[in-house]
Amino acid sequence: MIFKILVVDDEATMRKGITNFMNWDSLDCQVVGAVENGLAAMDFLKNSDVNIVLTDIKMPGADGLELARFIHDEYPQIKVIILTGYADFEYAKTAIKYDVVSFIVKPTNKRDLFDAVKKAQEQIIISRNRSSIAKEEIAFLRDQLLLEMTTMPYVPSFVKRLSKLNLSLNDYYVAAFQLVPLENDITALKK
């Protein structure tokens, strides 16, 4: 899998530097965009597939923490790494609140950025695996519940169990069965 990265910094030299600083191919990453502030990043995310955002904090328009909040609320599958020149504890505390993967103080070295990107990649992979397993489990539970509903009289607890599986009785299928004695099947097969 190739991880797609968006770089967000108000300084053009920083955007270019981050884009060229790492051998992104060696990390299975591709920089898909570089924008100048949080507002531009929010617009970019609406139309682009991004896995990891590397952002500064202090920027005009919307800063990095506003961007982290937006991503946390709207695109929770995207991981955020903050690269900043401000080592303020309040910034770090807010970053934690929005599930930022790493808070790196500039100037940084390749190892810190490499480790932060690897951590973000691991979190993405774990999240995708959990999501896949959860979907399989829900499909199995849904099938089991629907089977129970066809073999048992209606029970009020079905509604609660259906809602836990994001199903409702508003959408349903109707099936009709006719039971034929087994003896007729055997007789029909012999003919």
Coordinates of N, CA and C in Angstrom, one line a residue:
M1 N 0.8 -1.2 0.0 CA 0.0 0.0 0.0 C 0.9 1.2 0.0
I2 N 0.5 2.2 -0.8 CA 1.2 3.5 -0.8 C 0.4 4.5 0.0
F3 N 1.0 5.1 1.0 CA 0.4 6.0 1.9 C 0.6 7.4 1.3
K4 N -0.6 8.1 1.2 CA -0.6 9.4 0.6 C -0.5 10.5 1.6
I5 N 0.5 11.4 1.4 CA 0.8 12.5 2.4 C 0.4 13.9 1.8
L6 N -0.1 14.7 2.7 CA -0.4 16.1 2.4 C 0.5 16.9 3.4
V7 N 1.3 17.8 2.8 CA 2.2 18.7 3.6 C 1.5 20.1 3.7
V8 N 1.4 20.6 4.9 CA 0.7 21.9 5.2 C 1.7 22.8 5.9
D9 N 2.1 23.9 5.3 CA 3.0 24.9 6.0 C 2.8 26.2 5.2
D10 N 2.8 27.3 6.0 CA 2.7 28.6 5.3 C 4.0 29.1 4.6
E11 N 5.1 28.4 4.9 CA 6.3 28.8 4.3 C 6.6 27.9 3.1
A12 N 6.8 28.5 1.9 CA 7.0 27.7 0.7 C 8.3 26.9 0.8
T13 N 9.3 27.5 1.5 CA 10.6 26.7 1.6 C 10.4 25.5 2.5
M14 N 9.6 25.6 3.5 CA 9.3 24.4 4.4 C 8.5 23.3 3.6
R15 N 7.5 23.8 2.9 CA 6.7 22.8 2.1 C 7.6 22.0 1.1
K16 N 8.5 22.8 0.4 CA 9.4 22.2 -0.5 C 10.4 21.3 0.2
G17 N 10.9 21.8 1.3 CA 11.9 21.1 2.1 C 11.4 19.7 2.6
I18 N 10.2 19.8 3.2 CA 9.6 18.5 3.7 C 9.3 17.5 2.5
T19 N 8.8 18.1 1.4 CA 8.5 17.2 0.3 C 9.8 16.5 -0.2
N20 N 10.9 17.2 -0.2 CA 12.2 16.7 -0.7 C 13.1 16.1 0.4
F21 N 12.8 16.4 1.6 CA 13.6 16.0 2.8 C 13.8 14.5 2.9
M22 N 12.7 13.8 2.7 CA 12.8 12.3 2.9 C 12.7 11.6 1.6
N23 N 13.2 10.3 1.7 CA 13.0 9.4 0.5 C 11.7 8.8 0.8
W24 N 10.6 9.4 0.3 CA 9.3 9.0 0.6 C 9.0 7.6 0.0
D25 N 9.6 7.3 -1.1 CA 9.4 5.9 -1.7 C 9.8 4.8 -0.8
S26 N 10.9 5.1 0.0 CA 11.4 4.0 0.9 C 10.5 3.8 2.0
L27 N 9.6 4.7 2.3 CA 8.6 4.6 3.3 C 7.2 4.2 2.8
D28 N 7.2 3.8 1.5 CA 5.9 3.5 0.8 C 4.9 4.7 0.9
C29 N 5.5 5.9 0.7 CA 4.7 7.1 0.8 C 4.8 7.9 -0.5
Q30 N 3.8 8.7 -0.8 CA 3.8 9.6 -1.9 C 3.2 11.0 -1.4
V31 N 4.0 12.0 -1.6 CA 3.4 13.4 -1.3 C 2.5 13.7 -2.4
V32 N 1.2 13.9 -2.1 CA 0.1 14.1 -3.1 C -0.3 15.6 -3.1
G33 N 0.2 16.4 -2.2 CA -0.1 17.8 -2.2 C 0.7 18.5 -1.1
A34 N 0.8 19.8 -1.4 CA 1.5 20.7 -0.4 C 0.8 22.1 -0.5
V35 N 0.2 22.5 0.6 CA -0.7 23.7 0.7 C -0.2 24.6 1.8
E36 N -0.7 25.9 1.7 CA -0.1 26.9 2.6 C -0.8 27.1 3.9
N37 N -2.0 26.5 4.1 CA -2.6 26.7 5.4 C -3.7 25.7 5.6
G38 N -4.3 25.7 6.8 CA -5.3 24.8 7.2 C -6.6 24.8 6.3
L39 N -7.0 26.0 5.9 CA -8.2 26.2 5.0 C -7.9 25.5 3.7
A40 N -6.8 25.7 3.1 CA -6.4 25.1 1.8 C -6.4 23.6 2.0
A41 N -5.9 23.1 3.2 CA -5.8 21.7 3.4 C -7.2 21.1 3.6
M42 N -8.1 21.8 4.2 CA -9.5 21.3 4.4 C -10.1 21.1 3.0
D43 N -9.9 22.1 2.1 CA -10.4 22.0 0.7 C -9.8 20.8 0.0
F44 N -8.5 20.7 0.2 CA -7.8 19.6 -0.5 C -8.3 18.3 -0.1
L45 N -8.6 18.1 1.2 CA -9.0 16.8 1.7 C -10.4 16.4 1.2
K46 N -11.2 17.4 0.9 CA -12.6 17.2 0.4 C -12.6 16.5 -0.9
N47 N -11.5 16.7 -1.7 CA -11.4 16.2 -3.1 C -10.3 15.2 -3.3
S48 N -9.6 14.8 -2.3 CA -8.4 14.0 -2.5 C -8.3 12.9 -1.5
D49 N -7.6 11.8 -1.9 CA -7.4 10.7 -1.0 C -6.1 10.9 -0.3
V50 N -6.1 11.1 1.0 CA -4.9 11.4 1.8 C -5.0 10.4 3.1
N51 N -3.8 9.9 3.4 CA -3.7 9.0 4.6 C -3.1 9.8 5.8
I52 N -2.1 10.6 5.5 CA -1.3 11.3 6.6 C -1.1 12.7 6.2
V53 N -1.3 13.6 7.2 CA -1.1 15.0 7.0 C 0.0 15.5 7.9
L54 N 1.0 16.1 7.3 CA 2.1 16.7 8.1 C 1.8 18.2 8.1
T55 N 1.7 18.8 9.3 CA 1.3 20.2 9.3 C 2.0 21.0 10.3
D56 N 2.2 22.3 10.0 CA 2.7 23.3 11.0 C 1.6 23.7 11.9
I57 N 1.9 24.4 12.9 CA 0.8 24.9 13.8 C 0.4 26.3 13.4
K58 N 1.3 27.3 13.5 CA 1.1 28.7 13.3 C 1.0 29.0 11.8
M59 N -0.2 29.2 11.3 CA -0.4 29.6 9.9 C -1.6 30.5 9.8
P60 N -1.6 31.4 8.8 CA -2.8 32.3 8.6 C -4.0 31.5 8.2
G61 N -5.2 32.0 8.3 CA -6.4 31.3 7.9 C -6.8 30.3 9.0
A62 N -6.5 29.1 8.8 CA -6.8 28.1 9.8 C -5.4 27.5 10.2
D63 N -5.1 27.4 11.5 CA -3.8 26.9 11.9 C -3.9 25.4 12.0
G64 N -2.7 24.8 12.3 CA -2.6 23.3 12.4 C -3.5 22.6 13.4
L65 N -3.8 23.3 14.5 CA -4.7 22.7 15.5 C -6.1 22.7 15.0
E66 N -6.5 23.8 14.3 CA -7.9 23.8 13.7 C -8.0 22.7 12.7
L67 N -6.9 22.5 11.9 CA -6.9 21.5 10.9 C -7.0 20.1 11.6
A68 N -6.2 19.9 12.7 CA -6.3 18.6 13.4 C -7.7 18.3 13.9
R69 N -8.3 19.4 14.4 CA -9.7 19.2 14.9 C -10.7 18.8 13.8
F70 N -10.5 19.5 12.6 CA -11.3 19.2 11.4 C -11.1 17.8 11.0
I71 N -9.9 17.3 10.9 CA -9.6 16.0 10.5 C -10.2 15.0 11.5
H72 N -10.0 15.3 12.8 CA -10.5 14.4 13.9 C -12.0 14.2 13.8
D73 N -12.7 15.3 13.4 CA -14.2 15.3 13.4 C -14.7 14.7 12.0
E74 N -14.0 15.1 10.9 CA -14.5 14.8 9.6 C -13.9 13.6 8.9
Y75 N -12.6 13.4 9.2 CA -11.8 12.3 8.5 C -11.0 11.6 9.5
P76 N -11.6 10.9 10.5 CA -10.8 10.2 11.6 C -9.9 9.2 11.1
Q77 N -10.0 8.7 9.9 CA -9.1 7.7 9.4 C -7.7 8.3 9.0
I78 N -7.7 9.6 8.8 CA -6.5 10.3 8.4 C -5.7 10.6 9.7
K79 N -4.4 10.3 9.6 CA -3.5 10.5 10.7 C -2.7 11.9 10.6
V80 N -2.5 12.6 11.7 CA -1.9 13.9 11.6 C -0.6 13.9 12.4
I81 N 0.4 14.5 11.8 CA 1.7 14.7 12.4 C 2.0 16.2 12.4
I82 N 2.3 16.7 13.6 CA 2.5 18.2 13.7 C 4.0 18.4 13.7
L83 N 4.5 19.3 12.8 CA 5.9 19.8 12.8 C 5.8 21.2 13.1
T84 N 6.4 21.7 14.2 CA 6.3 23.1 14.6 C 7.5 23.6 15.2
G85 N 7.6 24.9 15.1 CA 8.7 25.6 15.8 C 8.3 26.0 17.2
Y86 N 7.1 25.7 17.7 CA 6.6 26.1 19.0 C 6.5 24.9 19.9
A87 N 7.3 24.9 20.9 CA 7.3 23.8 21.9 C 6.4 24.1 23.1
D88 N 5.3 24.8 22.9 CA 4.4 25.2 23.9 C 3.6 24.0 24.3
F89 N 3.5 23.7 25.7 CA 2.8 22.6 26.2 C 1.3 22.6 25.9
E90 N 0.7 23.8 25.8 CA -0.7 23.9 25.5 C -1.0 23.4 24.1
Y91 N -0.1 23.7 23.2 CA -0.3 23.2 21.8 C -0.2 21.6 21.8
A92 N 0.7 21.1 22.5 CA 0.9 19.6 22.6 C -0.4 19.0 23.3
K93 N -0.9 19.6 24.3 CA -2.1 19.1 25.0 C -3.3 19.1 24.1
T94 N -3.4 20.2 23.3 CA -4.5 20.2 22.3 C -4.4 19.2 21.2
A95 N -3.1 19.0 20.8 CA -2.8 18.0 19.8 C -3.2 16.6 20.2
I96 N -3.0 16.3 21.5 CA -3.3 15.0 22.0 C -4.8 14.8 22.0
K97 N -5.6 15.9 22.3 CA -7.0 15.9 22.3 C -7.6 15.5 20.9
Y98 N -6.9 15.8 19.9 CA -7.3 15.5 18.5 C -6.6 14.3 17.9
D99 N -6.1 13.5 18.8 CA -5.4 12.2 18.3 C -4.3 12.4 17.4
V100 N -3.5 13.5 17.5 CA -2.3 13.7 16.7 C -1.3 12.6 17.0
V101 N -0.8 12.0 15.9 CA 0.2 10.9 16.1 C 1.5 11.3 16.7
S102 N 2.0 12.4 16.3 CA 3.3 12.9 16.8 C 3.3 14.4 16.8
F103 N 4.0 15.0 17.7 CA 4.2 16.4 17.9 C 5.7 16.6 17.8
I104 N 6.2 17.0 16.7 CA 7.7 17.2 16.5 C 8.1 18.7 16.4
V105 N 9.0 19.0 17.2 CA 9.5 20.4 17.3 C 10.6 20.6 16.2
K106 N 10.5 21.6 15.4 CA 11.5 22.0 14.4 C 12.6 22.7 15.1
P107 N 13.8 22.6 14.6 CA 14.2 21.8 13.5 C 14.2 20.3 13.9
T108 N 13.9 19.5 12.9 CA 13.9 18.1 13.2 C 14.9 17.3 12.3
N109 N 15.0 16.1 12.6 CA 15.9 15.2 11.8 C 15.1 14.2 11.1
K110 N 15.7 13.5 10.2 CA 15.0 12.5 9.4 C 14.5 11.3 10.3
R111 N 15.2 11.0 11.3 CA 14.8 9.9 12.2 C 13.5 10.2 12.9
D112 N 13.4 11.4 13.4 CA 12.1 11.7 14.1 C 10.9 11.7 13.1
L113 N 11.1 12.2 12.0 CA 10.0 12.2 11.0 C 9.8 10.8 10.5
F114 N 10.8 10.0 10.2 CA 10.7 8.6 9.8 C 9.8 7.9 10.9
D115 N 10.2 8.0 12.1 CA 9.5 7.3 13.2 C 8.0 7.7 13.3
A116 N 7.8 9.0 13.1 CA 6.4 9.5 13.2 C 5.6 9.0 12.1
V117 N 6.1 8.9 10.9 CA 5.4 8.4 9.7 C 5.2 6.9 9.9
K118 N 6.2 6.2 10.3 CA 6.0 4.7 10.6 C 4.9 4.5 11.6
K119 N 4.8 5.3 12.7 CA 3.8 5.2 13.7 C 2.4 5.4 13.1
A120 N 2.3 6.4 12.2 CA 1.0 6.7 11.6 C 0.6 5.6 10.7
Q121 N 1.6 5.0 9.9 CA 1.3 3.9 9.0 C 0.8 2.7 9.8
E122 N 1.4 2.4 10.9 CA 1.0 1.3 11.8 C -0.4 1.5 12.3
Q123 N -0.7 2.7 12.7 CA -2.1 3.0 13.2 C -3.1 2.8 12.1
I124 N -2.8 3.2 10.9 CA -3.7 3.1 9.7 C -3.9 1.6 9.4
I125 N -2.9 0.8 9.4 CA -3.0 -0.6 9.1 C -3.8 -1.3 10.2
I126 N -3.6 -1.0 11.4 CA -4.3 -1.6 12.5 C -5.8 -1.2 12.4
S127 N -6.1 0.0 12.2 CA -7.5 0.5 12.0 C -8.2 -0.2 10.9
R128 N -7.5 -0.3 9.8 CA -8.1 -1.0 8.6 C -8.4 -2.5 8.9
N129 N -7.4 -3.1 9.6 CA -7.6 -4.6 9.9 C -8.8 -4.7 10.9
R130 N -8.9 -3.9 11.9 CA -10.0 -3.9 12.8 C -11.4 -3.7 12.1
S131 N -11.4 -2.7 11.2 CA -12.6 -2.4 10.4 C -13.0 -3.6 9.6
S132 N -12.1 -4.2 9.0 CA -12.4 -5.4 8.1 C -12.9 -6.5 9.0
I133 N -12.3 -6.8 10.1 CA -12.8 -7.9 11.0 C -14.2 -7.5 11.5
A134 N -14.4 -6.3 11.9 CA -15.7 -5.9 12.4 C -16.8 -6.0 11.4
K135 N -16.5 -5.7 10.1 CA -17.5 -5.9 9.1 C -17.8 -7.3 8.9
E136 N -16.8 -8.2 8.9 CA -17.1 -9.6 8.8 C -17.9 -10.1 10.0
E137 N -17.6 -9.7 11.2 CA -18.4 -10.1 12.3 C -19.8 -9.6 12.3
I138 N -20.0 -8.4 11.9 CA -21.4 -7.8 11.8 C -22.2 -8.6 10.7
A139 N -21.5 -8.9 9.6 CA -22.2 -9.7 8.5 C -22.7 -11.0 9.1
F140 N -21.8 -11.7 9.8 CA -22.1 -13.0 10.4 C -23.3 -12.9 11.4
L141 N -23.2 -11.9 12.3 CA -24.2 -11.7 13.3 C -25.5 -11.3 12.7
R142 N -25.5 -10.5 11.6 CA -26.7 -10.2 10.9 C -27.4 -11.4 10.3
D143 N -26.6 -12.2 9.7 CA -27.1 -13.5 9.1 C -27.7 -14.4 10.1
Q144 N -27.0 -14.5 11.3 CA -27.5 -15.4 12.4 C -28.9 -14.8 12.9
L145 N -28.9 -13.5 13.1 CA -30.1 -12.9 13.6 C -31.3 -13.1 12.6
L146 N -31.0 -12.9 11.3 CA -32.1 -13.0 10.3 C -32.6 -14.5 10.3
L147 N -31.6 -15.4 10.4 CA -32.0 -16.8 10.5 C -32.9 -17.1 11.7
E148 N -32.5 -16.6 12.8 CA -33.4 -16.7 14.0 C -34.8 -16.2 13.8
M149 N -34.8 -15.0 13.2 CA -36.1 -14.4 12.9 C -37.0 -15.2 12.0
T150 N -36.4 -16.0 11.1 CA -37.3 -16.8 10.2 C -37.7 -18.1 10.9
T151 N -37.0 -18.5 12.0 CA -37.4 -19.8 12.6 C -38.1 -19.6 14.0
M152 N -38.2 -18.4 14.4 CA -38.8 -18.1 15.7 C -39.9 -17.1 15.6
P153 N -40.9 -17.1 16.5 CA -41.9 -16.0 16.5 C -41.2 -14.7 16.8
Y154 N -41.8 -13.6 16.5 CA -41.3 -12.2 16.7 C -41.0 -12.0 18.2
V155 N -39.8 -11.5 18.5 CA -39.5 -11.3 19.9 C -39.0 -9.8 20.0
P156 N -39.5 -9.0 20.9 CA -39.1 -7.6 21.0 C -37.6 -7.4 21.1
S157 N -36.9 -8.3 21.6 CA -35.4 -8.1 21.7 C -34.8 -8.1 20.3
F158 N -35.5 -8.6 19.3 CA -35.0 -8.5 17.9 C -34.7 -7.1 17.5
V159 N -35.6 -6.2 17.9 CA -35.4 -4.8 17.5 C -34.1 -4.2 18.0
K160 N -33.9 -4.5 19.3 CA -32.6 -4.0 19.9 C -31.4 -4.6 19.3
R161 N -31.4 -5.9 19.0 CA -30.3 -6.5 18.4 C -30.1 -6.0 17.0
L162 N -31.2 -5.8 16.3 CA -31.1 -5.2 14.9 C -30.4 -3.8 14.9
S163 N -30.8 -3.0 15.9 CA -30.3 -1.7 15.9 C -28.8 -1.7 16.2
K164 N -28.3 -2.6 17.0 CA -26.9 -2.8 17.3 C -26.1 -3.1 16.1
L165 N -26.8 -3.7 15.1 CA -26.1 -4.1 13.8 C -26.4 -3.1 12.7
N166 N -27.0 -2.0 13.1 CA -27.4 -0.9 12.1 C -28.4 -1.4 11.1
L167 N -29.3 -2.2 11.6 CA -30.4 -2.7 10.7 C -31.7 -2.3 11.3
S168 N -32.7 -2.3 10.5 CA -34.0 -1.9 11.1 C -35.1 -2.8 10.4
L169 N -36.2 -2.8 11.0 CA -37.3 -3.6 10.4 C -38.1 -2.8 9.4
N170 N -37.6 -1.6 9.1 CA -38.2 -0.8 8.0 C -37.9 -1.4 6.6
D171 N -36.8 -2.0 6.5 CA -36.4 -2.7 5.3 C -36.4 -4.2 5.6
Y172 N -37.1 -5.0 4.8 CA -37.2 -6.4 5.1 C -37.5 -7.2 3.8
Y173 N -37.3 -8.4 3.9 CA -37.6 -9.3 2.8 C -38.7 -10.3 3.2
V174 N -39.5 -10.7 2.3 CA -40.5 -11.7 2.6 C -40.2 -13.0 1.9
A175 N -40.3 -14.0 2.6 CA -40.0 -15.3 2.0 C -41.2 -16.3 2.4
A176 N -41.6 -17.1 1.4 CA -42.7 -18.0 1.7 C -42.1 -19.4 1.6
F177 N -42.5 -20.3 2.5 CA -42.0 -21.7 2.5 C -43.2 -22.6 2.4
Q178 N -43.0 -23.7 1.7 CA -43.9 -24.8 1.8 C -43.2 -26.0 2.2
L179 N -43.6 -26.6 3.3 CA -42.9 -27.8 3.8 C -43.5 -29.0 3.1
V180 N -42.6 -29.8 2.5 CA -43.0 -31.0 1.8 C -42.5 -32.2 2.6
P181 N -43.3 -33.2 3.0 CA -42.8 -34.3 3.7 C -41.6 -35.0 3.0
L182 N -40.7 -35.4 3.7 CA -39.5 -36.1 3.2 C -39.8 -37.3 2.3
E183 N -40.9 -38.0 2.7 CA -41.3 -39.2 2.0 C -41.6 -38.9 0.5
N184 N -42.2 -37.8 0.3 CA -42.5 -37.4 -1.1 C -41.3 -37.1 -1.9
D185 N -40.3 -36.5 -1.2 CA -39.0 -36.3 -1.9 C -38.3 -37.6 -2.4
I186 N -38.3 -38.6 -1.5 CA -37.7 -39.9 -1.8 C -38.5 -40.6 -2.9
T187 N -39.8 -40.5 -2.8 CA -40.6 -41.1 -3.8 C -40.4 -40.5 -5.2
A188 N -40.3 -39.2 -5.2 CA -40.1 -38.4 -6.4 C -38.7 -38.8 -7.0
L189 N -37.8 -38.9 -6.2 CA -36.4 -39.3 -6.7 C -36.4 -40.7 -7.3
K190 N -37.2 -41.6 -6.8 CA -37.2 -43.0 -7.3 C -37.8 -43.1 -8.6
K191 N -38.7 -42.2 -9.0 CA -39.4 -42.2 -10.3 C -38.6 -41.9 -11.4

